[in-house]
Short mmCIF file of C-alpha atoms and ligand atoms in Angstrom, two decimals:
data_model
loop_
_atom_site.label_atom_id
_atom_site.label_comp_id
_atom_site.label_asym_id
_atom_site.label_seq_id
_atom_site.Cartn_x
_atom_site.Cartn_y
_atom_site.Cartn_z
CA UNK A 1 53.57 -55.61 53.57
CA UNK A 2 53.73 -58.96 51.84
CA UNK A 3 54.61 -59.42 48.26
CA UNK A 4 54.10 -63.15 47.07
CA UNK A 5 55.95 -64.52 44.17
CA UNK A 6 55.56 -68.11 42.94
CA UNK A 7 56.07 -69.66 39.47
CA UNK A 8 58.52 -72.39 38.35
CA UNK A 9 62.06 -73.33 37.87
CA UNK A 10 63.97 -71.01 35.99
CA UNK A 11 60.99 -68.47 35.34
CA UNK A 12 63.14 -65.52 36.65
CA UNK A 13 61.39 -65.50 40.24
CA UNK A 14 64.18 -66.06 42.56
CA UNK A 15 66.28 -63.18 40.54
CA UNK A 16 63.50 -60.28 40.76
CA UNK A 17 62.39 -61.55 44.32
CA UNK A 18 66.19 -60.91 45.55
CA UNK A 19 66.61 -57.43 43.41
CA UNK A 20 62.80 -56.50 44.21
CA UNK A 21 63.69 -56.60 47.90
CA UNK A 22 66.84 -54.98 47.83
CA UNK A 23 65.01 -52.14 45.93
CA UNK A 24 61.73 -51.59 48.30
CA UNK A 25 64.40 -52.19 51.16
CA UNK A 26 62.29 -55.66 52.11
CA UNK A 27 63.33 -58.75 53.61
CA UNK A 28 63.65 -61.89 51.29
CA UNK A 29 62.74 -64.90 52.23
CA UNK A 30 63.91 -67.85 49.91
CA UNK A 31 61.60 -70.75 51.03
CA UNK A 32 63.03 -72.80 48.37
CA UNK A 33 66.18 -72.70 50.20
CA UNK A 34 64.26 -73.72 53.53
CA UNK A 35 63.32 -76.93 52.50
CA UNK A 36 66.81 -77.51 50.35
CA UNK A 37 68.73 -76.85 53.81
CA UNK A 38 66.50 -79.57 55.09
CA UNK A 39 67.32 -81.55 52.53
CA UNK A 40 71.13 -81.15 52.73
CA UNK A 41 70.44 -82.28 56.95
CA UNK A 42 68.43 -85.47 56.06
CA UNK A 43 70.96 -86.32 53.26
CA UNK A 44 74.31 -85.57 55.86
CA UNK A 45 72.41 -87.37 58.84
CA UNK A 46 71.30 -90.64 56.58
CA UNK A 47 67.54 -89.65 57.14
CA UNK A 48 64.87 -92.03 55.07
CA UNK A 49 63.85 -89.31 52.72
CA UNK A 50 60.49 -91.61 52.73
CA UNK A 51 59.49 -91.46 56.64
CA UNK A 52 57.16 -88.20 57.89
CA UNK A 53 58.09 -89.20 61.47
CA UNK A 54 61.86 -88.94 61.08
CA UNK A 55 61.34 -85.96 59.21
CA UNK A 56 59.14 -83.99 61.18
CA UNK A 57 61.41 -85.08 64.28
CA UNK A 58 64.80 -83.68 62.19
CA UNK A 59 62.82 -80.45 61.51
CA UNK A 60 61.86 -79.87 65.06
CA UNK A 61 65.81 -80.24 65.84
CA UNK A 62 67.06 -78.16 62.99
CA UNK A 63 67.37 -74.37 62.77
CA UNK A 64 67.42 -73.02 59.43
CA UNK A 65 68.58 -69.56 59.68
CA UNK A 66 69.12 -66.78 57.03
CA UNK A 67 72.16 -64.17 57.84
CA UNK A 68 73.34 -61.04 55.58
CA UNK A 69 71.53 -59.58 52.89
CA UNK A 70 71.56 -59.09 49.07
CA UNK A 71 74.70 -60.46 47.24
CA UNK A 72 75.61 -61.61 50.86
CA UNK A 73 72.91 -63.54 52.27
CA UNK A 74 73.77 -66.62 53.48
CA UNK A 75 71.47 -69.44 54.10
CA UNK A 76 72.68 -71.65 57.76
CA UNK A 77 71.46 -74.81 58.86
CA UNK A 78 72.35 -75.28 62.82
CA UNK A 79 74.72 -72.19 62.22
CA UNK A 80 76.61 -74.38 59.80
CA UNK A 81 76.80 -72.16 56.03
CA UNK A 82 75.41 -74.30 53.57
CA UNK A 83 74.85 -71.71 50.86
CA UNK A 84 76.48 -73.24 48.35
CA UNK A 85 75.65 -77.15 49.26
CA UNK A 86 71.93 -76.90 49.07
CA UNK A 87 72.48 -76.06 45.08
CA UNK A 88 74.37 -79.27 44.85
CA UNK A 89 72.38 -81.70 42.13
CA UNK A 90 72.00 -84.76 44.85
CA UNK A 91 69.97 -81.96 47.06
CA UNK A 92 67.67 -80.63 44.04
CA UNK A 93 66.92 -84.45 42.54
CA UNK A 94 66.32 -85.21 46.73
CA UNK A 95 64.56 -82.47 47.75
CA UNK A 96 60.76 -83.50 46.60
CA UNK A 97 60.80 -86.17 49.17
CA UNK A 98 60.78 -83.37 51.63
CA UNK A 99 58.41 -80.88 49.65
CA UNK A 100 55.87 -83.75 49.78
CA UNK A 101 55.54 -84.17 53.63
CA UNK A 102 52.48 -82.69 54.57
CA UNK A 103 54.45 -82.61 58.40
CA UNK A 104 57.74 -80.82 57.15
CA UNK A 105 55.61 -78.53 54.82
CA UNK A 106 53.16 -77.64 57.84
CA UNK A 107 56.39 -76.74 59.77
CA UNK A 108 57.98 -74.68 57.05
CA UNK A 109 55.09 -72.49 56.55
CA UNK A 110 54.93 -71.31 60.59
CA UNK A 111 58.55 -70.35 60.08
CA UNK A 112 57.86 -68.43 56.93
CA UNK A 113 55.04 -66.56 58.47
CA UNK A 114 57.05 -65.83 61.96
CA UNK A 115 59.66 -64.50 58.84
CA UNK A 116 57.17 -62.17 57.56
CA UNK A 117 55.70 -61.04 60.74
CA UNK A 118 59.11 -59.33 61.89
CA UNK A 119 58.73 -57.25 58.60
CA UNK A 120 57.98 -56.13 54.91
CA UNK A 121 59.10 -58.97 53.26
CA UNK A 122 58.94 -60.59 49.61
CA UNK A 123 58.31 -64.15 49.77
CA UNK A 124 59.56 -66.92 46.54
CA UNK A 125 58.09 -70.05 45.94
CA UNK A 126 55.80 -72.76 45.12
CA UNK A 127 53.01 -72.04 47.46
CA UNK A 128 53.21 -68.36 48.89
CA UNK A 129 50.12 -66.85 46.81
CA UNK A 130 48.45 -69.72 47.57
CA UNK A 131 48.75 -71.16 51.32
CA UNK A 132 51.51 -69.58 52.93
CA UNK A 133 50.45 -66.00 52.42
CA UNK A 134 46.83 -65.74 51.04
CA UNK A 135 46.38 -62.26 52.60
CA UNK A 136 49.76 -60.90 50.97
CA UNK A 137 48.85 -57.39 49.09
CA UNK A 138 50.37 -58.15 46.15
CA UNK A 139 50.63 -61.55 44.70
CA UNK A 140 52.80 -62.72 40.97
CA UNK A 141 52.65 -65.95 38.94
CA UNK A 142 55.93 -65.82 37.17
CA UNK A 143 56.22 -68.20 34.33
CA UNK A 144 58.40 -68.44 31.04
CA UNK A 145 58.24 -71.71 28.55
CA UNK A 146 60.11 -74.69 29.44
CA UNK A 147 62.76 -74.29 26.48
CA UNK A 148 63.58 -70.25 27.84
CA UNK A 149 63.76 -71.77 31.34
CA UNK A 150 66.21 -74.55 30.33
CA UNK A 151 67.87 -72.00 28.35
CA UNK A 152 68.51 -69.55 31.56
CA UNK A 153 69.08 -72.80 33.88
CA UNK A 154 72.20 -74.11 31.04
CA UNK A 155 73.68 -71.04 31.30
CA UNK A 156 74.12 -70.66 35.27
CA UNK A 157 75.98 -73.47 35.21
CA UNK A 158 79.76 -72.85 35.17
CA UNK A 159 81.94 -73.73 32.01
CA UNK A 160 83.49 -76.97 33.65
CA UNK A 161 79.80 -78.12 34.81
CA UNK A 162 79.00 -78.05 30.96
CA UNK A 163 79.21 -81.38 30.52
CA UNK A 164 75.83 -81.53 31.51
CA UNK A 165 73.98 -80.74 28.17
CA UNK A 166 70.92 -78.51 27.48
CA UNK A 167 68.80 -81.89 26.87
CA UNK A 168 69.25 -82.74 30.13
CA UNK A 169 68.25 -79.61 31.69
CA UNK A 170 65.09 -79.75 29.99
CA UNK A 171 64.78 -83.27 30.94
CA UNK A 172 64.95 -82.21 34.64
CA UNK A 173 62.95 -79.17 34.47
CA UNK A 174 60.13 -81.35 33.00
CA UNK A 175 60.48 -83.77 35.84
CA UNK A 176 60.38 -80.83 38.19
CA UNK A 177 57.79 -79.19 36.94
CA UNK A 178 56.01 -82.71 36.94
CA UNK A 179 56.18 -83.09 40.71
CA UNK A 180 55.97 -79.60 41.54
CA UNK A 181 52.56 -79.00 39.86
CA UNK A 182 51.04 -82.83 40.61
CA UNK A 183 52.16 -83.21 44.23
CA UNK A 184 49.35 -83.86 46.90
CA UNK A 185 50.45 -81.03 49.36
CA UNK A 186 50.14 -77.52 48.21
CA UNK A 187 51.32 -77.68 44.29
CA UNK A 188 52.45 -75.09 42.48
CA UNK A 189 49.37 -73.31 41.54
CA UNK A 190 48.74 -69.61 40.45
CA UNK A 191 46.76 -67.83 43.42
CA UNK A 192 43.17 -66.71 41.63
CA UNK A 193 44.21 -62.93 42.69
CA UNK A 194 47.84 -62.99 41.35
CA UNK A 195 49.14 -61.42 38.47
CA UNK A 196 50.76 -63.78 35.74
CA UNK A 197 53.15 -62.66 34.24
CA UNK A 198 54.87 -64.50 31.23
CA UNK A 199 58.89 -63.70 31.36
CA UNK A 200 59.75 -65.36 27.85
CA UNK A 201 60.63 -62.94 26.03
CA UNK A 202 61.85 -59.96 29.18
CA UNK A 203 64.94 -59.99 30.44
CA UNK A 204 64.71 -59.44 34.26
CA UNK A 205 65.17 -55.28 34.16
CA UNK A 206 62.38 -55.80 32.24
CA UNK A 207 60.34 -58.05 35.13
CA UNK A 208 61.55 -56.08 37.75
CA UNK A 209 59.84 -52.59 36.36
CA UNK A 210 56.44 -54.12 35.32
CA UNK A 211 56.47 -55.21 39.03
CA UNK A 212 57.63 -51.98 40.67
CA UNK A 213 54.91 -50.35 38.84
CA UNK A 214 52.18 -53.03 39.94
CA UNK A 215 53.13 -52.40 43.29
CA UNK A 216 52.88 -48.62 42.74
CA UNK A 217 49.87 -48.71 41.52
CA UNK A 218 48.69 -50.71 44.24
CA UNK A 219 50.13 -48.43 47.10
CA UNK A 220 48.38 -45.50 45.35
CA UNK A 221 44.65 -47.03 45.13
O1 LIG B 1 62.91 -72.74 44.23
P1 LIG B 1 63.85 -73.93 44.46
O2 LIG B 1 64.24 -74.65 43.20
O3 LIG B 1 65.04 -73.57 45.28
O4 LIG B 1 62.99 -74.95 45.34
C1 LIG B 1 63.49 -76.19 45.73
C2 LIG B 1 62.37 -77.19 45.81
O5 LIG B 1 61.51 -76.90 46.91
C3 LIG B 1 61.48 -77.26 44.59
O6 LIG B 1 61.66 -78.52 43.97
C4 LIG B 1 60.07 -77.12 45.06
C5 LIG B 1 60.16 -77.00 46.54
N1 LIG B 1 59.46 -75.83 47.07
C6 LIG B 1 58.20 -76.02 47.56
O7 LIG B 1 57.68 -77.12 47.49
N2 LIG B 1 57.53 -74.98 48.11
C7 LIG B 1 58.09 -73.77 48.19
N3 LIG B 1 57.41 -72.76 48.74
C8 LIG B 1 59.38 -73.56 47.67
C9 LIG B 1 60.05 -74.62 47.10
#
């Protein structure tokens, strides 16, 4: 079984995707954190960001691995942890350059569906609904408004990163959201058959049981 979950930054989807799979006992996969750990390579190996060939060629010679589970799931590039570097602001303001390459994205999504072929699995992202898992039986649009999402986004960051204000988080979020939803390959787009769900105003317990009982309903019909 596939459950699909897309929606923007900061709409709560990577959150319920992670406790949603530890709950049905699924796998996870974090395909945001796929093309960040490609990212963080092309960044360490002084990759133009700009050229599809050298891209596609650094994919084909990377392998982007996920280890552990839950609170402990680690994300490795060539066995090397990078976890923690692929949140690092230089990977999210680079990583578009690699979401845009019709090559890299073409390779992700084999790898993602290889993922979901060894087992149940709940899928985040842009594009899962959509391209990477049109068949999935149960698909969600997540979404929140921008000034909630900047809101949650201001207040992951740690005290001594708070010299980053809450202007500039919605300043990035709208730049994000610009690229995510205008991009050429496979933007961020609610799947016709997916349930949207507006998070705004639910805090994630809240998320995670109008799901479970979606998915209920759905393993009942
Ligand atoms: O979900 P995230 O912020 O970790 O994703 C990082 C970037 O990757 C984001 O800017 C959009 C892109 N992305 C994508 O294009 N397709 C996906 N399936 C997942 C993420």
């Amino acid at each position: 079984m596939i459950i699909a979950i897309d929606g923007p930054a900061g709409s709560g989807k990577s959150t319920v995707a992670r406790m949603l799979a530890k709950r049905l006992g699924f796998k996870y996969l974090d395909t945001g954190a796929m093309y960040r750990a490609l990212t963080w390579k092309a960044m360490q190996e002084g990759v133009n960001l700009k050229e599809e060939l050298a891209l596609c060629q650094l994919m084909d010679q990377t392998t982007i691995e996920f280890r552990g589970k839950d609170e402990g799931l680690n994300v490795l590039v060539d066995g090397v942890n990078v976890t923690k570097k692929i949140r690092l602001p230089s990977v999210t303001n680079n990583v578009h350059f690699i979401s845009d390459t019709p090559g890299v994205r073409h390779r992700m999504v084999k790898l993602q569906r290889k993922f979901a072929s060894e087992g149940n699995t709940v899928a985040e992202g842009r594009d899962m609904g959509t391209v990477v898992f049109p068949d999935a039986e149960k698909k969600f649009f997540l979404d929140a408004e921008i000034e909630e999402r900047a809101r949650r986004r201001y207040g992951e960051f740690k005290p001594k990163d708070k010299e980053v204000s809450y202007a500039d988080v919605i300043k990035d979020m709208e730049i994000r959201d610009k690229r995510d939803t205008t991009r050429n390959n496979s933007p961020l787009m609610k799947s016709s058959d997916a349930i949207y769900m507006n998070t705004t105003k639910l805090t994630i317990e809240e998320v995670l049981n109008l799901i479970l009982k979606e998915i209920e309903f759905a393993v009942k019909k």
